[in-house]
PDB file of C-alpha atoms in Angstrom:
ATOM      1  CA  MET T  15     -19.677 -11.192  38.928  1.00  0.00           C
ATOM      2  CA  GLU T  16     -21.609 -12.146  42.335  1.00  0.00           C
ATOM      3  CA  ARG T  17     -25.099 -10.695  43.436  1.00  0.00           C
ATOM      4  CA  PHE T  18     -25.519 -10.287  47.039  1.00  0.00           C
ATOM      5  CA  TYR T  19     -27.881  -8.767  49.508  1.00  0.00           C
ATOM      6  CA  PHE T  20     -28.652  -6.415  52.605  1.00  0.00           C
ATOM      7  CA  LEU T  21     -31.147  -5.451  54.105  1.00  0.00           C
ATOM      8  CA  TYR T  22     -32.998  -2.016  55.276  1.00  0.00           C
ATOM      9  CA  ASN T  23     -36.025  -1.633  56.783  1.00  0.00           C
ATOM     10  CA  GLY T  24     -37.415  -4.792  56.614  1.00  0.00           C
ATOM     11  CA  LYS T  25     -36.821  -4.585  52.338  1.00  0.00           C
ATOM     12  CA  LYS T  26     -34.092  -6.676  51.106  1.00  0.00           C
ATOM     13  CA  TYR T  27     -31.240  -4.823  47.993  1.00  0.00           C
ATOM     14  CA  GLU T  28     -29.340  -6.645  46.292  1.00  0.00           C
ATOM     15  CA  TYR T  29     -26.302  -5.369  45.143  1.00  0.00           C
ATOM     16  CA  GLN T  30     -23.414  -6.368  42.019  1.00  0.00           C
ATOM     17  CA  LEU T  31     -20.427  -7.643  43.469  1.00  0.00           C
ATOM     18  CA  ILE T  32     -17.206  -6.626  41.052  1.00  0.00           C
ATOM     19  CA  LYS T  33     -13.216  -7.438  42.049  1.00  0.00           C
ATOM     20  CA  GLY T  34     -10.247  -6.405  40.402  1.00  0.00           C
ATOM     21  CA  ARG T  35      -6.646  -4.663  40.803  1.00  0.00           C
ATOM     22  CA  ARG T  36      -8.253  -1.002  42.652  1.00  0.00           C
ATOM     23  CA  LYS T  37      -7.103  -0.260  47.230  1.00  0.00           C
ATOM     24  CA  SER T  38     -10.387   0.529  48.300  1.00  0.00           C
ATOM     25  CA  LEU T  39     -14.664  -0.373  47.797  1.00  0.00           C
ATOM     26  CA  SER T  40     -17.129   1.651  46.087  1.00  0.00           C
ATOM     27  CA  ILE T  41     -20.154   1.829  45.384  1.00  0.00           C
ATOM     28  CA  LEU T  42     -22.086   2.643  42.662  1.00  0.00           C
ATOM     29  CA  ILE T  43     -25.670   3.253  41.841  1.00  0.00           C
ATOM     30  CA  GLU T  44     -26.857   2.461  38.161  1.00  0.00           C
ATOM     31  CA  LYS T  45     -29.189   4.985  36.193  1.00  0.00           C
ATOM     32  CA  ALA T  46     -31.795   2.228  36.460  1.00  0.00           C
ATOM     33  CA  GLY T  47     -31.311   1.563  40.548  1.00  0.00           C
ATOM     34  CA  GLY T  48     -28.794  -0.792  40.357  1.00  0.00           C
ATOM     35  CA  ILE T  49     -26.309  -1.241  43.235  1.00  0.00           C
ATOM     36  CA  ILE T  50     -22.690  -1.964  42.393  1.00  0.00           C
ATOM     37  CA  VAL T  51     -20.258  -2.630  45.116  1.00  0.00           C
ATOM     38  CA  LYS T  52     -16.749  -2.682  43.296  1.00  0.00           C
ATOM     39  CA  ALA T  53     -13.817  -3.748  45.745  1.00  0.00           C
ATOM     40  CA  PRO T  54     -10.101  -4.882  45.908  1.00  0.00           C
ATOM     41  CA  LEU T  55      -9.305  -9.049  44.821  1.00  0.00           C
ATOM     42  CA  TYR T  56      -8.307  -9.188  48.595  1.00  0.00           C
ATOM     43  CA  SER T  57     -11.368  -7.804  50.389  1.00  0.00           C
ATOM     44  CA  SER T  58     -13.118 -10.370  52.767  1.00  0.00           C
ATOM     45  CA  ALA T  59     -16.772 -10.453  52.705  1.00  0.00           C
ATOM     46  CA  THR T  60     -17.158  -9.428  55.538  1.00  0.00           C
ATOM     47  CA  GLU T  61     -15.309  -6.180  54.879  1.00  0.00           C
ATOM     48  CA  ILE T  62     -17.529  -5.380  52.063  1.00  0.00           C
ATOM     49  CA  GLN T  63     -20.423  -6.625  53.493  1.00  0.00           C
ATOM     50  CA  LYS T  64     -19.920  -4.381  56.977  1.00  0.00           C
ATOM     51  CA  LEU T  65     -19.242  -1.213  54.299  1.00  0.00           C
ATOM     52  CA  VAL T  66     -22.678  -2.355  52.532  1.00  0.00           C
ATOM     53  CA  GLU T  67     -24.318  -2.008  55.603  1.00  0.00           C
ATOM     54  CA  LYS T  68     -22.930   1.550  57.142  1.00  0.00           C
ATOM     55  CA  LYS T  69     -24.171   3.541  53.602  1.00  0.00           C
ATOM     56  CA  ALA T  70     -27.424   1.786  53.826  1.00  0.00           C
ATOM     57  CA  ASP T  71     -29.282   4.802  53.904  1.00  0.00           C
ATOM     58  CA  TRP T  72     -26.729   6.821  51.623  1.00  0.00           C
ATOM     59  CA  ILE T  73     -27.189   3.715  48.584  1.00  0.00           C
ATOM     60  CA  VAL T  74     -30.959   3.113  49.293  1.00  0.00           C
ATOM     61  CA  LYS T  75     -31.673   7.322  49.035  1.00  0.00           C
ATOM     62  CA  LYS T  76     -29.788   7.587  45.636  1.00  0.00           C
ATOM     63  CA  THR T  77     -31.184   4.490  44.620  1.00  0.00           C
ATOM     64  CA  GLU T  78     -34.752   5.752  45.162  1.00  0.00           C
ATOM     65  CA  GLN T  79     -33.952   8.808  43.293  1.00  0.00           C
ATOM     66  CA  ALA T  80     -32.163   6.993  40.121  1.00  0.00           C
ATOM     67  CA  VAL T  81     -35.269   4.596  39.684  1.00  0.00           C
ATOM     68  CA  GLU T  82     -37.229   8.181  39.808  1.00  0.00           C
ATOM     69  CA  LEU T  83     -35.004   9.830  37.196  1.00  0.00           C
ATOM     70  CA  GLU T  84     -35.318   6.437  35.320  1.00  0.00           C
ATOM     71  CA  LYS T  85     -39.675   7.218  35.333  1.00  0.00           C
ATOM     72  CA  ASN T  86     -39.432  10.895  34.720  1.00  0.00           C
ATOM     73  CA  ARG T  87     -36.604  10.151  31.565  1.00  0.00           C
ATOM     74  CA  PRO T  88     -37.942  11.062  27.980  1.00  0.00           C
ATOM     75  CA  ALA T  89     -40.238   9.162  25.658  1.00  0.00           C
ATOM     76  CA  HIS T  90     -39.290   9.751  21.743  1.00  0.00           C
ATOM     77  CA  HIS T  91     -41.992   7.878  19.780  1.00  0.00           C
ATOM     78  CA  TYR T  92     -40.422   9.981  16.860  1.00  0.00           C
ATOM     79  CA  VAL T  93     -42.899  11.270  14.948  1.00  0.00           C
ATOM     80  CA  ASN T  94     -43.232  15.113  13.450  1.00  0.00           C
ATOM     81  CA  GLY T  95     -43.198  18.120  15.993  1.00  0.00           C
ATOM     82  CA  GLU T  96     -41.438  15.432  18.662  1.00  0.00           C
ATOM     83  CA  THR T  97     -38.174  17.636  20.806  1.00  0.00           C
ATOM     84  CA  PHE T  98     -34.856  16.168  20.507  1.00  0.00           C
ATOM     85  CA  TYR T  99     -30.917  18.226  22.264  1.00  0.00           C
ATOM     86  CA  PHE T 100     -28.353  17.981  20.508  1.00  0.00           C
ATOM     87  CA  ARG T 101     -25.241  20.244  21.933  1.00  0.00           C
ATOM     88  CA  GLY T 102     -27.886  21.395  24.377  1.00  0.00           C
ATOM     89  CA  ARG T 103     -30.464  23.011  21.703  1.00  0.00           C
ATOM     90  CA  PRO T 104     -33.410  21.420  20.729  1.00  0.00           C
ATOM     91  CA  LEU T 105     -34.207  20.096  17.367  1.00  0.00           C
ATOM     92  CA  THR T 106     -37.769  19.765  16.183  1.00  0.00           C
ATOM     93  CA  LEU T 107     -38.395  16.395  14.254  1.00  0.00           C
ATOM     94  CA  ASN T 108     -39.638  16.448  10.909  1.00  0.00           C
ATOM     95  CA  LEU T 109     -39.939  12.926   9.041  1.00  0.00           C
ATOM     96  CA  ILE T 110     -40.744  12.980   5.581  1.00  0.00           C
ATOM     97  CA  VAL T 111     -41.767   9.126   4.364  1.00  0.00           C
ATOM     98  CA  ASN T 112     -41.088   8.532   0.550  1.00  0.00           C
ATOM     99  CA  GLN T 113     -41.011   5.260  -0.055  1.00  0.00           C
ATOM    100  CA  ASP T 114     -38.971   6.004  -3.096  1.00  0.00           C
ATOM    101  CA  ARG T 115     -35.863   5.954  -1.446  1.00  0.00           C
ATOM    102  CA  ASN T 116     -33.395   3.075  -0.290  1.00  0.00           C
ATOM    103  CA  ARG T 117     -31.957   4.377   2.613  1.00  0.00           C
ATOM    104  CA  ILE T 118     -32.515   6.886   5.873  1.00  0.00           C
ATOM    105  CA  MET T 119     -31.532  10.054   5.462  1.00  0.00           C
ATOM    106  CA  VAL T 120     -30.736  12.172   9.087  1.00  0.00           C
ATOM    107  CA  LYS T 121     -29.768  15.403   8.721  1.00  0.00           C
ATOM    108  CA  LYS T 122     -29.706  18.498  11.038  1.00  0.00           C
ATOM    109  CA  GLN T 123     -30.813  21.871   9.154  1.00  0.00           C
ATOM    110  CA  ALA T 124     -31.338  24.381  11.337  1.00  0.00           C
ATOM    111  CA  ASP T 125     -32.995  23.914  14.709  1.00  0.00           C
ATOM    112  CA  THR T 126     -35.048  21.327  12.718  1.00  0.00           C
ATOM    113  CA  LEU T 127     -33.931  17.348  12.944  1.00  0.00           C
ATOM    114  CA  LEU T 128     -34.787  16.559   9.260  1.00  0.00           C
ATOM    115  CA  ILE T 129     -35.515  12.140   8.536  1.00  0.00           C
ATOM    116  CA  VAL T 130     -36.609  10.812   5.260  1.00  0.00           C
ATOM    117  CA  SER T 131     -37.072   7.540   5.293  1.00  0.00           C
ATOM    118  CA  PRO T 132     -38.490   4.883   3.182  1.00  0.00           C
ATOM    119  CA  VAL T 133     -40.543   3.444   5.753  1.00  0.00           C
ATOM    120  CA  SER T 134     -41.936   5.416   9.184  1.00  0.00           C
ATOM    121  CA  ASP T 135     -41.400   2.567  11.582  1.00  0.00           C
ATOM    122  CA  SER T 136     -40.182   4.037  14.987  1.00  0.00           C
ATOM    123  CA  GLU T 137     -37.105   1.487  15.947  1.00  0.00           C
ATOM    124  CA  THR T 138     -36.639   2.097  12.074  1.00  0.00           C
ATOM    125  CA  VAL T 139     -35.879   5.531  12.467  1.00  0.00           C
ATOM    126  CA  LYS T 140     -34.592   5.317  15.719  1.00  0.00           C
ATOM    127  CA  ASN T 141     -31.608   3.144  15.205  1.00  0.00           C
ATOM    128  CA  ALA T 142     -30.643   5.874  11.825  1.00  0.00           C
ATOM    129  CA  VAL T 143     -31.184   9.156  14.149  1.00  0.00           C
ATOM    130  CA  VAL T 144     -28.775   6.832  16.954  1.00  0.00           C
ATOM    131  CA  LYS T 145     -26.806   6.078  14.487  1.00  0.00           C
ATOM    132  CA  TRP T 146     -26.346   9.604  13.558  1.00  0.00           C
ATOM    133  CA  TYR T 147     -25.903  11.111  17.160  1.00  0.00           C
ATOM    134  CA  ARG T 148     -23.007   9.072  17.282  1.00  0.00           C
ATOM    135  CA  GLU T 149     -21.352   9.719  14.839  1.00  0.00           C
ATOM    136  CA  ARG T 150     -21.987  13.535  15.668  1.00  0.00           C
ATOM    137  CA  ALA T 151     -20.476  13.329  19.292  1.00  0.00           C
ATOM    138  CA  ARG T 152     -17.446  11.234  17.572  1.00  0.00           C
ATOM    139  CA  GLU T 153     -16.825  14.101  15.486  1.00  0.00           C
ATOM    140  CA  VAL T 154     -17.392  16.592  18.262  1.00  0.00           C
ATOM    141  CA  LEU T 155     -15.457  14.972  20.957  1.00  0.00           C
ATOM    142  CA  GLN T 156     -12.121  14.285  18.896  1.00  0.00           C
ATOM    143  CA  GLN T 157     -11.708  17.878  18.143  1.00  0.00           C
ATOM    144  CA  LYS T 158     -11.937  18.801  22.004  1.00  0.00           C
ATOM    145  CA  VAL T 159      -9.578  16.140  22.763  1.00  0.00           C
ATOM    146  CA  CYS T 160      -8.017  17.396  20.109  1.00  0.00           C
ATOM    147  CA  TYR T 161      -8.330  21.720  21.771  1.00  0.00           C
ATOM    148  CA  PHE T 162      -6.958  19.950  25.478  1.00  0.00           C
ATOM    149  CA  GLN T 163      -4.734  18.295  25.394  1.00  0.00           C
ATOM    150  CA  LYS T 164      -2.495  20.536  24.640  1.00  0.00           C
ATOM    151  CA  PHE T 165      -3.006  22.497  27.749  1.00  0.00           C
ATOM    152  CA  ILE T 166      -2.699  18.835  29.911  1.00  0.00           C
ATOM    153  CA  GLY T 167       0.144  17.816  27.034  1.00  0.00           C
ATOM    154  CA  LYS T 168       0.014  14.260  27.385  1.00  0.00           C
ATOM    155  CA  SER T 169      -0.809  12.190  24.618  1.00  0.00           C
ATOM    156  CA  VAL T 170      -3.594  10.149  23.736  1.00  0.00           C
ATOM    157  CA  GLY T 171      -4.500   6.637  22.648  1.00  0.00           C
ATOM    158  CA  ASP T 172      -7.823   5.573  20.383  1.00  0.00           C
ATOM    159  CA  ILE T 173     -11.104   7.220  21.089  1.00  0.00           C
ATOM    160  CA  ARG T 174     -13.795   5.227  21.314  1.00  0.00           C
ATOM    161  CA  ILE T 175     -17.187   6.560  21.209  1.00  0.00           C
ATOM    162  CA  LYS T 176     -18.930   4.009  23.652  1.00  0.00           C
ATOM    163  CA  GLU T 177     -23.355   3.508  25.089  1.00  0.00           C
ATOM    164  CA  GLN T 178     -22.492   3.010  28.569  1.00  0.00           C
ATOM    165  CA  LYS T 179     -24.810   2.167  31.633  1.00  0.00           C
ATOM    166  CA  SER T 180     -23.391   3.847  34.240  1.00  0.00           C
ATOM    167  CA  ARG T 181     -20.502   5.862  33.128  1.00  0.00           C
ATOM    168  CA  TRP T 182     -20.385   9.447  30.887  1.00  0.00           C
ATOM    169  CA  GLY T 183     -16.087   8.694  29.828  1.00  0.00           C
ATOM    170  CA  SER T 184     -13.008   6.616  31.033  1.00  0.00           C
ATOM    171  CA  CYS T 185      -9.270   6.845  30.532  1.00  0.00           C
ATOM    172  CA  SER T 186      -7.390   3.607  30.440  1.00  0.00           C
ATOM    173  CA  ALA T 187      -4.154   3.152  31.809  1.00  0.00           C
ATOM    174  CA  LYS T 188      -2.898   2.690  27.391  1.00  0.00           C
ATOM    175  CA  GLY T 189      -4.430   5.930  27.581  1.00  0.00           C
ATOM    176  CA  ASN T 190      -7.265   5.137  25.637  1.00  0.00           C
ATOM    177  CA  LEU T 191     -10.132   7.435  25.986  1.00  0.00           C
ATOM    178  CA  ASN T 192     -13.699   5.991  26.455  1.00  0.00           C
ATOM    179  CA  PHE T 193     -17.144   8.934  25.817  1.00  0.00           C
ATOM    180  CA  ASN T 194     -20.210   8.188  26.002  1.00  0.00           C
ATOM    181  CA  TRP T 195     -22.125   9.214  23.133  1.00  0.00           C
ATOM    182  CA  LYS T 196     -25.313  10.875  24.665  1.00  0.00           C
ATOM    183  CA  ILE T 197     -22.735  13.762  26.054  1.00  0.00           C
ATOM    184  CA  ILE T 198     -23.206  15.045  23.154  1.00  0.00           C
ATOM    185  CA  MET T 199     -27.116  16.324  23.989  1.00  0.00           C
ATOM    186  CA  ALA T 200     -25.177  18.134  26.526  1.00  0.00           C
ATOM    187  CA  GLU T 201     -24.627  21.749  26.131  1.00  0.00           C
ATOM    188  CA  ASP T 202     -20.838  22.563  24.766  1.00  0.00           C
ATOM    189  CA  ASP T 203     -19.127  23.297  28.735  1.00  0.00           C
ATOM    190  CA  MET T 204     -20.852  19.964  29.889  1.00  0.00           C
ATOM    191  CA  ILE T 205     -18.769  18.591  27.196  1.00  0.00           C
ATOM    192  CA  ASP T 206     -15.738  20.573  27.821  1.00  0.00           C
ATOM    193  CA  TYR T 207     -15.934  19.271  30.822  1.00  0.00           C
ATOM    194  CA  LEU T 208     -15.741  15.319  30.663  1.00  0.00           C
ATOM    195  CA  VAL T 209     -12.896  16.120  27.879  1.00  0.00           C
ATOM    196  CA  VAL T 210     -10.624  17.988  29.973  1.00  0.00           C
ATOM    197  CA  HIS T 211     -11.953  15.007  33.490  1.00  0.00           C
ATOM    198  CA  GLU T 212     -11.059  11.905  31.272  1.00  0.00           C
ATOM    199  CA  LEU T 213      -7.636  14.021  29.427  1.00  0.00           C
ATOM    200  CA  CYS T 214      -7.087  14.880  33.425  1.00  0.00           C
ATOM    201  CA  HIS T 215      -6.483  11.241  34.247  1.00  0.00           C
ATOM    202  CA  ARG T 216      -3.948  11.269  31.525  1.00  0.00           C
ATOM    203  CA  LEU T 217      -1.520  13.004  34.586  1.00  0.00           C
ATOM    204  CA  HIS T 218      -3.514  11.852  37.713  1.00  0.00           C
ATOM    205  CA  MET T 219      -5.397   7.889  37.246  1.00  0.00           C
ATOM    206  CA  ASN T 220      -7.572   8.935  40.653  1.00  0.00           C
ATOM    207  CA  HIS T 221      -9.904  11.152  41.789  1.00  0.00           C
ATOM    208  CA  SER T 222      -6.748  12.955  44.634  1.00  0.00           C
ATOM    209  CA  LYS T 223      -7.350  16.367  45.160  1.00  0.00           C
ATOM    210  CA  GLU T 224      -3.832  17.146  42.393  1.00  0.00           C
ATOM    211  CA  PHE T 225      -6.711  15.614  39.930  1.00  0.00           C
ATOM    212  CA  TRP T 226      -9.601  17.855  40.638  1.00  0.00           C
ATOM    213  CA  GLU T 227      -6.445  20.337  40.698  1.00  0.00           C
ATOM    214  CA  SER T 228      -5.960  19.949  37.383  1.00  0.00           C
ATOM    215  CA  VAL T 229      -9.535  19.768  36.341  1.00  0.00           C
ATOM    216  CA  GLY T 230      -9.811  23.283  37.747  1.00  0.00           C
ATOM    217  CA  LYS T 231      -7.118  24.688  36.334  1.00  0.00           C
ATOM    218  CA  LEU T 232      -8.969  24.885  32.251  1.00  0.00           C
ATOM    219  CA  ILE T 233     -13.002  24.049  33.842  1.00  0.00           C
ATOM    220  CA  PRO T 234     -13.309  26.632  37.438  1.00  0.00           C
ATOM    221  CA  ASP T 235     -16.547  25.688  38.199  1.00  0.00           C
ATOM    222  CA  TYR T 236     -16.336  22.246  37.234  1.00  0.00           C
ATOM    223  CA  LYS T 237     -18.286  20.765  40.591  1.00  0.00           C
ATOM    224  CA  THR T 238     -21.109  22.551  38.667  1.00  0.00           C
ATOM    225  CA  LYS T 239     -20.727  20.647  36.046  1.00  0.00           C
ATOM    226  CA  GLU T 240     -20.565  17.648  37.845  1.00  0.00           C
ATOM    227  CA  LYS T 241     -23.434  17.932  39.976  1.00  0.00           C
ATOM    228  CA  TRP T 242     -25.520  18.557  36.366  1.00  0.00           C
ATOM    229  CA  LEU T 243     -24.702  15.135  35.101  1.00  0.00           C
ATOM    230  CA  LYS T 244     -24.964  13.469  38.111  1.00  0.00           C
ATOM    231  CA  GLU T 245     -28.797  15.162  38.656  1.00  0.00           C
ATOM    232  CA  ASN T 246     -29.142  15.644  35.149  1.00  0.00           C
ATOM    233  CA  GLY T 247     -27.624  12.919  33.036  1.00  0.00           C
ATOM    234  CA  THR T 248     -30.953  10.902  32.417  1.00  0.00           C
ATOM    235  CA  GLN T 249     -32.421  13.283  30.858  1.00  0.00           C
ATOM    236  CA  LEU T 250     -29.742  13.070  27.739  1.00  0.00           C
ATOM    237  CA  ASP T 251     -31.422  10.074  26.148  1.00  0.00           C
ATOM    238  CA  LEU T 252     -33.032   8.844  22.656  1.00  0.00           C
TER     239      LEU T 252
END
């Protein structure tokens, strides 16, 4: 992976260049404001730089927005009374320290996220909470893939739960589906959209008109969902 620069209003911006087997150039702005340019293997440096400079205004605007969203991302300290979201609903953290326990228990009880732990160390508690969320994400996403798959009519490979910096999901050529576990914090209709989006890549491995038509058959307001994720996705965090 190579790093390059462009100038905008006298300020230098660094971007990361990734070449691969693709047909077109694309620009991705990461959640923290990082800039990634993806290009076909045989793209020339001149061609790439020309595109970056042409899109400089858009790149800088989106980068500044990403940085601002990152600043406003909720900060958790894993103490009693904090609010966490699960499938769009708020859960109030209730941490009980019990030194007689050997391991941490995390459990959802109505509108409470109950944690019984031998220690109150925030990092230890956070790791337990993240593990619980990932496990719940796997359960829910597998169920939803199974449900929506019958409407798509295509088989899928492995379903993998990951923590991806700049993507909510992906579908490989072999039909393996990858999902960012943090989507479990969003409302169920957002989870549905993500699942349908990736399943439709089993029909079209691109974002063509035909692909979006397939998505729209199951999620008519997919544009609203896509917009919400772009604008609010950074808020889905622990």
